[in-house]
Short mmCIF file of C-alpha atoms in Angstrom, two decimals:
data_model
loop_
_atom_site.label_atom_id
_atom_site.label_comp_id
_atom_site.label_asym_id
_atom_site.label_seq_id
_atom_site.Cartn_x
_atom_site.Cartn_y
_atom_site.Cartn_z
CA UNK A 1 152.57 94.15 122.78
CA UNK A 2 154.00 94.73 119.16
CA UNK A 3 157.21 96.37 119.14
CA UNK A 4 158.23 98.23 115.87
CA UNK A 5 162.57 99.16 116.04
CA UNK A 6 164.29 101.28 113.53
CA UNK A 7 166.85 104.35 112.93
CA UNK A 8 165.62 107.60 112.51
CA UNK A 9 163.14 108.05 109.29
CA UNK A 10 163.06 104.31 108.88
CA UNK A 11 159.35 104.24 108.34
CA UNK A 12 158.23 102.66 111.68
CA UNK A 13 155.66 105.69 112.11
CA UNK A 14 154.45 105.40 108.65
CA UNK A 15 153.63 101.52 108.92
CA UNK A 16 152.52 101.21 112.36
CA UNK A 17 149.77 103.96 111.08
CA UNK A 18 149.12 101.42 108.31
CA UNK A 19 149.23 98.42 110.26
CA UNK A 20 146.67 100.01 113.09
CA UNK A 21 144.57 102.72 111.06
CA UNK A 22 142.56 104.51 114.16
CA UNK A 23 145.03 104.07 116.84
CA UNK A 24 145.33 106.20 119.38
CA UNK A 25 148.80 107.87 119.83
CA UNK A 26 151.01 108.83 122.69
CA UNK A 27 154.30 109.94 123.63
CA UNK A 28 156.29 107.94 125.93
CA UNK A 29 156.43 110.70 128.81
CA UNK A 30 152.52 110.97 128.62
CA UNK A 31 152.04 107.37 129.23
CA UNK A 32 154.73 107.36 132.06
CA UNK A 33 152.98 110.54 133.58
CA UNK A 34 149.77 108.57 134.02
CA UNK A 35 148.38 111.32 131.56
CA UNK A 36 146.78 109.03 128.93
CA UNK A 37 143.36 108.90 129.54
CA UNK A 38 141.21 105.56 129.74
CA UNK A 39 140.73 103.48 126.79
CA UNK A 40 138.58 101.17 125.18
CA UNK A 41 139.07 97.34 125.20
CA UNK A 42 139.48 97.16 121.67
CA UNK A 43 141.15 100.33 121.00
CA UNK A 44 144.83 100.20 119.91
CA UNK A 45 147.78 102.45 121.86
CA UNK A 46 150.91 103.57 120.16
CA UNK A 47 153.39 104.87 122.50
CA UNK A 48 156.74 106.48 120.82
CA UNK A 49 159.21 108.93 121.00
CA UNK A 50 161.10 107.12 124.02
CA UNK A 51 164.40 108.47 123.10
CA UNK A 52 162.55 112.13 123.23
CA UNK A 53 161.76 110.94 127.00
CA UNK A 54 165.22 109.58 127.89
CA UNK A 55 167.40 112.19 127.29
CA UNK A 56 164.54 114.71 128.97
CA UNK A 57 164.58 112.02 131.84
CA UNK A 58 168.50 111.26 131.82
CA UNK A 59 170.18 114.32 134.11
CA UNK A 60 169.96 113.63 137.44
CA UNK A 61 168.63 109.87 137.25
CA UNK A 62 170.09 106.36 137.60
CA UNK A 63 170.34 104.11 135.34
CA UNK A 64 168.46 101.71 137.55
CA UNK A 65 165.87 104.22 138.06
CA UNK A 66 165.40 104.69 134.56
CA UNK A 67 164.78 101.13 134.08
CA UNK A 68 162.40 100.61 136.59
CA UNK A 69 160.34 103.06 135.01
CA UNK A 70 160.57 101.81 131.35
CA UNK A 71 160.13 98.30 132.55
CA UNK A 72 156.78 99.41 134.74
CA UNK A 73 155.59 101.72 131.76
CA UNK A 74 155.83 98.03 129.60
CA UNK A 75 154.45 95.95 131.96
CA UNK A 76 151.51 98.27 131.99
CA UNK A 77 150.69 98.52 128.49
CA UNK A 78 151.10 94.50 128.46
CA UNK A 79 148.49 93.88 131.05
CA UNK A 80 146.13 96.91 128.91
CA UNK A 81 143.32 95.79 127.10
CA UNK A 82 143.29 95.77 123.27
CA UNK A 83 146.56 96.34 120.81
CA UNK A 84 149.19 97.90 122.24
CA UNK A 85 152.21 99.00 120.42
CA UNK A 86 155.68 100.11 121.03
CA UNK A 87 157.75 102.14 118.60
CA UNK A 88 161.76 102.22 119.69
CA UNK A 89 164.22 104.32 117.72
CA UNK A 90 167.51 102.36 117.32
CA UNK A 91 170.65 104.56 117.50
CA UNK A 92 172.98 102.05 118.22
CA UNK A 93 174.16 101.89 115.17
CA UNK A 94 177.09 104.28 113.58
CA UNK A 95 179.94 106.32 115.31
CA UNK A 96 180.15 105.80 119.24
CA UNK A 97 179.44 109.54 120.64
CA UNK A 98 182.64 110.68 122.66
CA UNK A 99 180.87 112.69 125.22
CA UNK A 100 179.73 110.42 128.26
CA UNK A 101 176.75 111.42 128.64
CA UNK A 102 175.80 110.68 124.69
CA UNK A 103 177.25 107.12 125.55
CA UNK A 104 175.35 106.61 128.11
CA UNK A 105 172.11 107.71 126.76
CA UNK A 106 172.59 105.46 123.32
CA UNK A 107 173.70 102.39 126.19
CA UNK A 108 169.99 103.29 127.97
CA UNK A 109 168.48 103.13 124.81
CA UNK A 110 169.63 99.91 123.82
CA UNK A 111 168.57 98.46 126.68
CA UNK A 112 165.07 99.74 126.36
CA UNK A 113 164.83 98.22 123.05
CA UNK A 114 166.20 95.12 124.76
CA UNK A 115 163.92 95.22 127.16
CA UNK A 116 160.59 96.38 125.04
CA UNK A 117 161.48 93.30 122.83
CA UNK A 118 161.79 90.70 125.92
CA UNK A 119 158.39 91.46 126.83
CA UNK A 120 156.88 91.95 123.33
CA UNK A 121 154.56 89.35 121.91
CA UNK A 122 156.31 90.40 118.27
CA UNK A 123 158.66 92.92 116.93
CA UNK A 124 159.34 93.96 113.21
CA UNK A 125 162.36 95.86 112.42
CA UNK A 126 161.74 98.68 109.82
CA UNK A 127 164.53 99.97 107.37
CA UNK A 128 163.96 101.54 104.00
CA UNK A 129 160.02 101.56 104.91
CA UNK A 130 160.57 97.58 104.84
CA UNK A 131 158.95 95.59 108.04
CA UNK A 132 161.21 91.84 108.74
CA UNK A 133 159.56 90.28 111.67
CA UNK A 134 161.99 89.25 114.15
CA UNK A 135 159.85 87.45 116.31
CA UNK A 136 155.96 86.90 116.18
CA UNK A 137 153.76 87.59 113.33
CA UNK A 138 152.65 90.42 111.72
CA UNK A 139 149.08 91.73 112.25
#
């Protein structure tokens, strides 16, 4: 698993498209759903837009709920055949949000990215468009 982190418009989209022309891409909620349909051994998976899923997912659920289900959703694309990559918005950095809620959803988020990058086999950090690999190689 290859897990690209980054602020908003960083450029993670743009190179992960570059890095794995003809992958096939899904949103976070479709690949928790079970919606994504079977794929190839060789065919690469993008799954974004986590933070898009988290605050849908974030009223009424636990945090430890909510990391059981992120954790699962890695685990699965790990054990997938082919390349599978991970695309995590960072929005940890900046002002701290005074409304609770907007706390706790940037604290969830961190951990994702925590987590996504514990179990990735490399990550690369995008800013400016740039990609620094933080651990692993790139492709």
């Amino acid at each position: 698993m290859h897990v690209f982190l980054g602020g908003a418009h960083s450029g993670k989209h743009q190179r992960v498209a570059e890095q794995y022309p003809g992958a096939r891409w899904c949103k976070a909620h479709e690949w928790l759903s079970g919606s994504v349909d079977a794929l190839g051994s060789a065919e690469s998976l993008v799954v974004c837009d986590w933070l898009d899923w988290l605050t849908w997912a974030l009223p009424g659920a636990s945090d430890q709920e909510l990391q059981g289900q992120w954790r699962d959703a890695f685990t699965r694309l790990r054990s997938g055949p082919g390349p599978r990559i991970v695309i995590v918005q960072e929005v940890g950095r900046g002002i701290v949000p005074v409304d609770p809620e907007q706390r706790r959803l940037r604290d969830l988020m961190g951990w994702l990215g925590q987590d996504a990058c514990q179990q990735a086999d490399s990550v690369t950090l995008v800013r400016h468009g740039l990609m620094m690999p933080l651990s692993g190689a790139l492709p």
